[in-house]
Amino acid sequence: MDARGGANMAAGACSFPARSGNRKGSVKPFFRDELFEFKGIWMNHYFTDNWDNVQSFQAKPDDIVISSFPRSGSTWTSYITDLLCAYTGVQHANFLLNSPRLVKTHLPVQFMPKSFWEKNCKIVYVARNPKDVVVSYYHLEQTLLLHPEPGDWSSYFQRFLQGKMVYGSWFDHVTNWWKKKETYSNLHFVFYEDLVKDTKREIDRLCSFLDLFRSSEEKDRIAAKVQFDQMKTNPSVNFTTVSAFDSTHDFLRKGKVGNWKNYFTVAQNEEFDKDFEKKMKNTTLEFCTAL
Ligand SMILES: Nc1ncnc2c1ncn2[C@@H]1O[C@H](COP(=O)(O)OS(=O)(=O)O)[C@@H](OP(=O)(O)O)[C@H]1O
């Protein structure tokens, strides 16, 4: 979980859950860590060793949380939100202040520190077609050295369906966050595919949710600044250069809807669709997985 910036923007960036990659005397700064079941969710130690601090995190009422299952567009949404909170065409003094804090997390809803609920913080949840998520996650895990070895594509695909991923099952993650909307109104869903299709409209919606008033010109400037090609060349949001990554894959990789079609076999697609239908049958959340 990163506070003020998932997009590593202004002051006060911190990571949550946060800890050093140098665990239990390991000489390597980062190392591949195995999955284990943690309170019913597959996790790795990198994200759980700091658990008491995570759970006792003290939220402030104006904190803005950006939550998602990994690889769903959270960096993009964090960057947009960060610019919306800070941007007036030129960087003004507030840009250097620590409020509001942006807190980026991939925690399943049941793991969220209770302080966020008590303070009624605004939470933006980003969701993406799981077929693109699994492909994107597969590439990330090849390069992000603190995650478990991804193995080959077909076994990774099976693990995704079984929910044996860092942060658990995509299906549970998304549907449980969606269910939270029934009892918590300060929760806004953003869909990656909508952001790709019409960034400006999603920025408008974010502004309404966050009670931010930005001129049309400001929103246009932000929409241009957060396009994939712009972000890819921006080291503060394309984290490929940080030391936990080897440099063979890009953190901001393709930025496309439907890239899964280059990886799924016909049989995998059929298996996925069947599983999707079964696991999503009790939720009102609708997804188009054919895109
Ligand atoms: N501006 C913009 N336009 C389109 N797509 C974008 C953009 N910014 C990030 N991305 C894509 O989002 C994917 C990464 O998601 P996350 O930021 O949630 O990843 S992470 O969990 O924090 O590692 C990852 O998807 P893939 O390219 O499919 O791997 C990023 O490229």
Short mmCIF file of C-alpha atoms and ligand atoms in Angstrom, two decimals:
data_model
loop_
_atom_site.label_atom_id
_atom_site.label_comp_id
_atom_site.label_asym_id
_atom_site.label_seq_id
_atom_site.Cartn_x
_atom_site.Cartn_y
_atom_site.Cartn_z
CA MET A 1 0.00 0.00 0.00
CA ASP A 2 1.51 3.33 -0.95
CA ALA A 3 0.47 6.62 0.58
CA ARG A 4 0.65 9.65 -1.73
CA GLY A 5 1.67 8.04 -4.40
CA GLY A 6 0.90 4.96 -5.79
CA ALA A 7 2.08 7.33 -8.40
CA ASN A 8 5.04 8.34 -6.22
CA MET A 9 4.25 11.91 -6.86
CA ALA A 10 4.55 14.62 -4.30
CA ALA A 11 5.84 14.61 -0.77
CA GLY A 12 5.06 11.89 1.70
CA ALA A 13 5.31 8.83 -0.51
CA CYS A 14 5.33 5.70 1.55
CA SER A 15 4.59 2.11 0.94
CA PHE A 16 1.85 0.14 2.70
CA PRO A 17 2.38 -2.68 3.57
CA ALA A 18 5.96 -1.46 3.70
CA ARG A 19 9.16 -3.09 4.72
CA SER A 20 12.68 -3.58 3.58
CA GLY A 21 13.34 -6.23 0.98
CA ASN A 22 16.22 -7.42 3.13
CA ARG A 23 14.54 -10.14 5.15
CA LYS A 24 15.97 -12.37 7.87
CA GLY A 25 19.57 -11.67 7.08
CA SER A 26 19.30 -12.31 3.36
CA VAL A 27 22.28 -10.77 1.61
CA LYS A 28 20.29 -9.99 -1.51
CA PRO A 29 18.29 -6.76 -1.30
CA PHE A 30 15.31 -8.51 -2.89
CA PHE A 31 14.50 -12.16 -3.23
CA ARG A 32 11.70 -14.33 -4.49
CA ASP A 33 9.37 -15.23 -1.67
CA GLU A 34 7.00 -18.22 -1.58
CA LEU A 35 3.22 -17.99 -1.39
CA PHE A 36 1.54 -19.10 1.81
CA GLU A 37 -2.02 -19.01 3.05
CA PHE A 38 -2.55 -16.02 5.32
CA LYS A 39 -5.94 -15.68 7.02
CA GLY A 40 -7.49 -17.55 4.09
CA ILE A 41 -5.75 -15.52 1.35
CA TRP A 42 -2.63 -16.47 -0.59
CA MET A 43 0.05 -13.91 0.19
CA ASN A 44 3.81 -13.72 0.54
CA HIS A 45 5.85 -12.56 3.52
CA TYR A 46 6.89 -9.37 1.86
CA PHE A 47 3.34 -8.09 2.27
CA THR A 48 2.47 -9.65 5.62
CA ASP A 49 5.56 -9.27 7.84
CA ASN A 50 4.49 -5.75 8.67
CA TRP A 51 0.92 -6.80 9.45
CA ASP A 52 0.43 -5.22 12.88
CA ASN A 53 1.57 -1.85 11.57
CA VAL A 54 -0.74 -2.19 8.59
CA GLN A 55 -3.73 -3.02 10.72
CA SER A 56 -3.09 -0.19 13.15
CA PHE A 57 -2.64 2.37 10.37
CA GLN A 58 -4.36 5.58 11.39
CA ALA A 59 -6.31 7.06 8.52
CA LYS A 60 -7.20 10.73 8.23
CA PRO A 61 -10.69 11.69 7.08
CA ASP A 62 -9.38 13.28 3.89
CA ASP A 63 -7.20 10.32 2.90
CA ILE A 64 -8.09 9.00 -0.55
CA VAL A 65 -7.60 5.28 -1.03
CA ILE A 66 -6.95 3.75 -4.45
CA SER A 67 -7.57 0.04 -4.22
CA SER A 68 -7.44 -2.76 -6.76
CA PHE A 69 -6.40 -6.31 -7.42
CA PRO A 70 -2.83 -6.08 -8.78
CA ARG A 71 -2.41 -5.08 -12.44
CA SER A 72 -5.82 -3.47 -12.80
CA GLY A 73 -4.77 0.11 -13.48
CA SER A 74 -4.18 1.37 -9.96
CA THR A 75 -1.01 3.29 -10.84
CA TRP A 76 -2.88 5.04 -13.62
CA THR A 77 -5.82 5.92 -11.36
CA SER A 78 -3.48 7.05 -8.57
CA TYR A 79 -1.65 9.32 -10.96
CA ILE A 80 -4.88 10.84 -12.25
CA THR A 81 -6.12 11.37 -8.70
CA ASP A 82 -2.82 12.82 -7.62
CA LEU A 83 -2.88 15.30 -10.49
CA LEU A 84 -6.50 16.17 -9.80
CA CYS A 85 -5.67 16.92 -6.17
CA ALA A 86 -2.58 18.90 -6.98
CA TYR A 87 -2.87 20.26 -10.47
CA THR A 88 -3.87 23.77 -11.35
CA GLY A 89 -1.89 24.10 -14.53
CA VAL A 90 1.22 25.02 -12.55
CA GLN A 91 2.33 23.25 -9.41
CA HIS A 92 1.08 25.31 -6.50
CA ALA A 93 2.02 25.26 -2.85
CA ASN A 94 -0.49 22.54 -1.92
CA PHE A 95 1.39 20.19 -4.16
CA LEU A 96 4.05 20.01 -1.47
CA LEU A 97 1.72 19.38 1.42
CA ASN A 98 0.80 16.00 2.82
CA SER A 99 -2.93 16.42 2.54
CA PRO A 100 -4.88 14.79 1.11
CA ARG A 101 -2.80 11.63 1.26
CA LEU A 102 -3.29 9.12 -1.52
CA VAL A 103 -3.07 5.58 -0.23
CA LYS A 104 -2.65 2.88 -2.84
CA THR A 105 -3.39 -0.69 -1.84
CA HIS A 106 -4.14 -4.15 -3.18
CA LEU A 107 -5.57 -5.44 0.09
CA PRO A 108 -8.71 -7.56 -0.05
CA VAL A 109 -11.57 -5.60 1.50
CA GLN A 110 -11.61 -7.71 4.68
CA PHE A 111 -7.95 -6.82 5.32
CA MET A 112 -8.40 -3.05 5.15
CA PRO A 113 -7.32 -1.33 8.36
CA LYS A 114 -10.52 -0.44 10.18
CA SER A 115 -9.48 3.17 10.59
CA PHE A 116 -10.35 3.82 6.91
CA TRP A 117 -13.95 2.77 7.54
CA GLU A 118 -14.16 4.65 10.83
CA LYS A 119 -12.93 7.85 9.19
CA ASN A 120 -15.29 7.31 6.25
CA CYS A 121 -12.44 7.84 3.76
CA LYS A 122 -13.17 8.07 0.08
CA ILE A 123 -12.10 4.89 -1.67
CA VAL A 124 -11.67 4.38 -5.41
CA TYR A 125 -11.61 0.74 -6.49
CA VAL A 126 -10.17 -0.05 -9.92
CA ALA A 127 -11.35 -3.18 -11.72
CA ARG A 128 -10.19 -4.70 -15.00
CA ASN A 129 -11.08 -7.62 -17.22
CA PRO A 130 -9.41 -10.55 -15.41
CA LYS A 131 -8.04 -11.99 -18.64
CA ASP A 132 -5.91 -8.90 -19.12
CA VAL A 133 -5.12 -8.90 -15.40
CA VAL A 134 -3.68 -12.43 -15.43
CA VAL A 135 -1.50 -11.70 -18.47
CA SER A 136 -0.26 -8.46 -16.99
CA TYR A 137 0.38 -10.10 -13.60
CA TYR A 138 2.29 -12.92 -15.30
CA HIS A 139 4.66 -10.41 -16.85
CA LEU A 140 5.03 -8.45 -13.63
CA GLU A 141 5.95 -11.54 -11.64
CA GLN A 142 8.66 -12.41 -14.14
CA THR A 143 10.30 -9.13 -13.37
CA LEU A 144 9.32 -8.17 -9.81
CA LEU A 145 11.86 -10.10 -7.80
CA LEU A 146 10.02 -10.02 -4.49
CA HIS A 147 7.12 -12.08 -5.90
CA PRO A 148 7.15 -15.88 -6.26
CA GLU A 149 8.51 -17.36 -9.49
CA PRO A 150 5.62 -17.29 -11.96
CA GLY A 151 6.60 -20.55 -13.72
CA ASP A 152 5.26 -21.25 -17.18
CA TRP A 153 2.15 -19.61 -18.61
CA SER A 154 -0.16 -22.64 -18.47
CA SER A 155 0.55 -23.37 -14.80
CA TYR A 156 0.27 -19.66 -13.99
CA PHE A 157 -3.11 -19.57 -15.72
CA GLN A 158 -4.30 -22.47 -13.54
CA ARG A 159 -3.00 -20.83 -10.38
CA PHE A 160 -4.91 -17.66 -11.24
CA LEU A 161 -8.15 -19.62 -11.53
CA GLN A 162 -7.39 -21.28 -8.19
CA GLY A 163 -6.73 -17.91 -6.57
CA LYS A 164 -3.13 -18.82 -5.74
CA MET A 165 -1.80 -15.36 -6.41
CA VAL A 166 -0.27 -12.76 -4.14
CA TYR A 167 -3.45 -11.05 -2.82
CA GLY A 168 -5.52 -14.14 -3.51
CA SER A 169 -8.37 -14.75 -5.88
CA TRP A 170 -9.25 -12.01 -8.37
CA PHE A 171 -12.86 -13.20 -8.23
CA ASP A 172 -13.12 -12.86 -4.44
CA HIS A 173 -11.21 -9.59 -4.42
CA VAL A 174 -13.44 -7.85 -6.94
CA THR A 175 -16.77 -9.25 -5.79
CA ASN A 176 -16.11 -8.61 -2.10
CA TRP A 177 -15.11 -5.01 -2.79
CA TRP A 178 -18.22 -4.63 -4.95
CA LYS A 179 -20.40 -6.01 -2.14
CA LYS A 180 -18.96 -3.41 0.22
CA LYS A 181 -20.80 -0.77 -1.81
CA GLU A 182 -24.02 -2.02 -0.23
CA THR A 183 -22.94 -0.79 3.21
CA TYR A 184 -20.31 1.84 2.45
CA SER A 185 -21.25 4.70 0.18
CA ASN A 186 -17.86 6.41 -0.09
CA LEU A 187 -16.69 3.80 -2.57
CA HIS A 188 -16.38 4.54 -6.28
CA PHE A 189 -15.64 1.90 -8.93
CA VAL A 190 -13.48 2.75 -11.94
CA PHE A 191 -13.17 0.24 -14.76
CA TYR A 192 -9.90 0.09 -16.67
CA GLU A 193 -11.70 -0.42 -19.97
CA ASP A 194 -13.75 2.76 -19.37
CA LEU A 195 -10.57 4.69 -18.63
CA VAL A 196 -9.10 3.54 -21.93
CA LYS A 197 -12.27 4.32 -23.85
CA ASP A 198 -12.95 7.76 -22.44
CA THR A 199 -10.36 9.05 -19.98
CA LYS A 200 -11.96 12.48 -19.76
CA ARG A 201 -15.38 11.09 -18.79
CA GLU A 202 -13.80 8.98 -16.04
CA ILE A 203 -11.89 12.03 -14.82
CA ASP A 204 -15.22 13.89 -14.63
CA ARG A 205 -16.69 11.06 -12.60
CA LEU A 206 -13.69 11.01 -10.29
CA CYS A 207 -14.03 14.76 -9.76
CA SER A 208 -17.68 14.35 -8.80
CA PHE A 209 -16.88 11.55 -6.41
CA LEU A 210 -13.98 13.40 -4.83
CA ASP A 211 -15.85 16.72 -4.70
CA LEU A 212 -13.13 18.36 -6.76
CA PHE A 213 -13.88 21.23 -9.07
CA ARG A 214 -11.45 21.48 -11.97
CA SER A 215 -11.87 23.50 -15.11
CA SER A 216 -12.42 21.76 -18.41
CA GLU A 217 -8.94 22.90 -19.53
CA GLU A 218 -7.33 21.43 -16.43
CA LYS A 219 -9.11 18.14 -16.97
CA ASP A 220 -8.02 18.14 -20.63
CA ARG A 221 -4.42 18.73 -19.59
CA ILE A 222 -4.57 15.91 -17.08
CA ALA A 223 -6.21 13.55 -19.58
CA ALA A 224 -3.34 14.23 -22.00
CA LYS A 225 -0.68 13.83 -19.32
CA VAL A 226 -1.92 10.41 -18.21
CA GLN A 227 -2.02 8.79 -21.63
CA PHE A 228 0.02 5.61 -21.77
CA ASP A 229 2.90 6.93 -23.90
CA GLN A 230 3.33 9.92 -21.61
CA MET A 231 3.32 7.84 -18.46
CA LYS A 232 5.66 5.26 -19.91
CA THR A 233 8.42 7.81 -20.25
CA ASN A 234 7.75 9.28 -16.78
CA PRO A 235 10.02 7.55 -14.22
CA SER A 236 7.89 8.71 -11.30
CA VAL A 237 5.06 6.48 -12.50
CA ASN A 238 6.81 3.83 -14.59
CA PHE A 239 8.55 2.01 -11.77
CA THR A 240 10.63 -0.28 -13.97
CA THR A 241 13.75 1.43 -12.78
CA VAL A 242 13.34 0.62 -9.08
CA SER A 243 15.68 -2.00 -7.73
CA ALA A 244 13.07 -4.68 -6.97
CA PHE A 245 12.62 -5.09 -10.71
CA ASP A 246 14.95 -6.66 -13.12
CA SER A 247 14.89 -4.62 -16.27
CA THR A 248 13.62 -7.19 -18.76
CA HIS A 249 9.96 -6.19 -18.56
CA ASP A 250 8.20 -2.89 -18.33
CA PHE A 251 6.02 -2.02 -15.34
CA LEU A 252 3.89 -0.09 -17.79
CA ARG A 253 3.88 -2.80 -20.40
CA LYS A 254 1.21 -2.58 -23.14
CA GLY A 255 -1.64 -0.54 -21.70
CA LYS A 256 -4.18 -2.22 -23.97
CA VAL A 257 -7.60 -3.80 -23.69
CA GLY A 258 -7.59 -7.35 -25.05
CA ASN A 259 -3.89 -8.13 -24.93
CA TRP A 260 -4.91 -11.48 -23.39
CA LYS A 261 -5.87 -12.69 -26.86
CA ASN A 262 -2.17 -13.07 -27.65
CA TYR A 263 -1.71 -15.46 -24.72
CA PHE A 264 -4.89 -17.48 -24.14
CA THR A 265 -5.37 -20.62 -26.16
CA VAL A 266 -8.91 -21.36 -27.33
CA ALA A 267 -9.15 -24.08 -24.67
CA GLN A 268 -7.93 -21.72 -21.95
CA ASN A 269 -10.45 -19.13 -23.01
CA GLU A 270 -13.28 -21.63 -22.79
CA GLU A 271 -12.10 -22.86 -19.42
CA PHE A 272 -11.79 -19.30 -18.16
CA ASP A 273 -15.27 -18.31 -19.36
CA LYS A 274 -16.82 -21.33 -17.68
CA ASP A 275 -15.04 -20.65 -14.42
CA PHE A 276 -15.89 -16.94 -14.64
CA GLU A 277 -19.57 -17.68 -15.08
CA LYS A 278 -19.59 -19.99 -12.08
CA LYS A 279 -17.68 -17.68 -9.76
CA MET A 280 -19.49 -14.50 -10.79
CA LYS A 281 -23.03 -15.87 -10.77
CA ASN A 282 -23.93 -14.45 -7.35
CA THR A 283 -22.70 -10.91 -7.91
CA THR A 284 -24.44 -7.98 -9.55
CA LEU A 285 -21.07 -6.82 -10.88
CA GLU A 286 -21.01 -7.11 -14.66
CA PHE A 287 -17.90 -7.56 -16.75
CA CYS A 288 -17.37 -8.05 -20.42
CA THR A 289 -14.57 -10.60 -20.70
CA ALA A 290 -14.80 -10.93 -24.48
CA LEU A 291 -13.17 -7.56 -25.23
N1 LIG B 1 -1.94 5.38 -18.89
C1 LIG B 1 -2.22 4.11 -19.01
N2 LIG B 1 -2.96 3.65 -20.05
C2 LIG B 1 -3.25 2.34 -20.18
N3 LIG B 1 -2.80 1.38 -19.33
C3 LIG B 1 -2.04 1.78 -18.29
C4 LIG B 1 -1.72 3.14 -18.07
N4 LIG B 1 -0.96 3.22 -16.95
C5 LIG B 1 -0.81 1.95 -16.50
N5 LIG B 1 -1.45 1.09 -17.29
C6 LIG B 1 -1.47 -0.38 -17.22
O1 LIG B 1 -2.00 -0.83 -15.96
C7 LIG B 1 -1.40 -2.11 -15.66
C8 LIG B 1 -0.74 -2.02 -14.30
O2 LIG B 1 -1.74 -1.97 -13.32
P1 LIG B 1 -1.39 -1.49 -11.83
O3 LIG B 1 -0.85 -0.13 -11.87
O4 LIG B 1 -2.60 -1.72 -10.99
O5 LIG B 1 -0.23 -2.51 -11.46
S1 LIG B 1 0.38 -2.84 -10.02
O6 LIG B 1 -0.49 -3.83 -9.40
O7 LIG B 1 0.45 -1.62 -9.22
O8 LIG B 1 1.68 -3.44 -10.31
C9 LIG B 1 -0.38 -2.38 -16.76
O9 LIG B 1 -1.07 -3.16 -17.74
P2 LIG B 1 -0.35 -4.02 -18.90
O10 LIG B 1 0.30 -3.05 -19.81
O11 LIG B 1 -1.48 -4.76 -19.56
O12 LIG B 1 0.62 -4.94 -18.24
C10 LIG B 1 -0.06 -0.97 -17.21
O13 LIG B 1 0.55 -0.87 -18.46
#
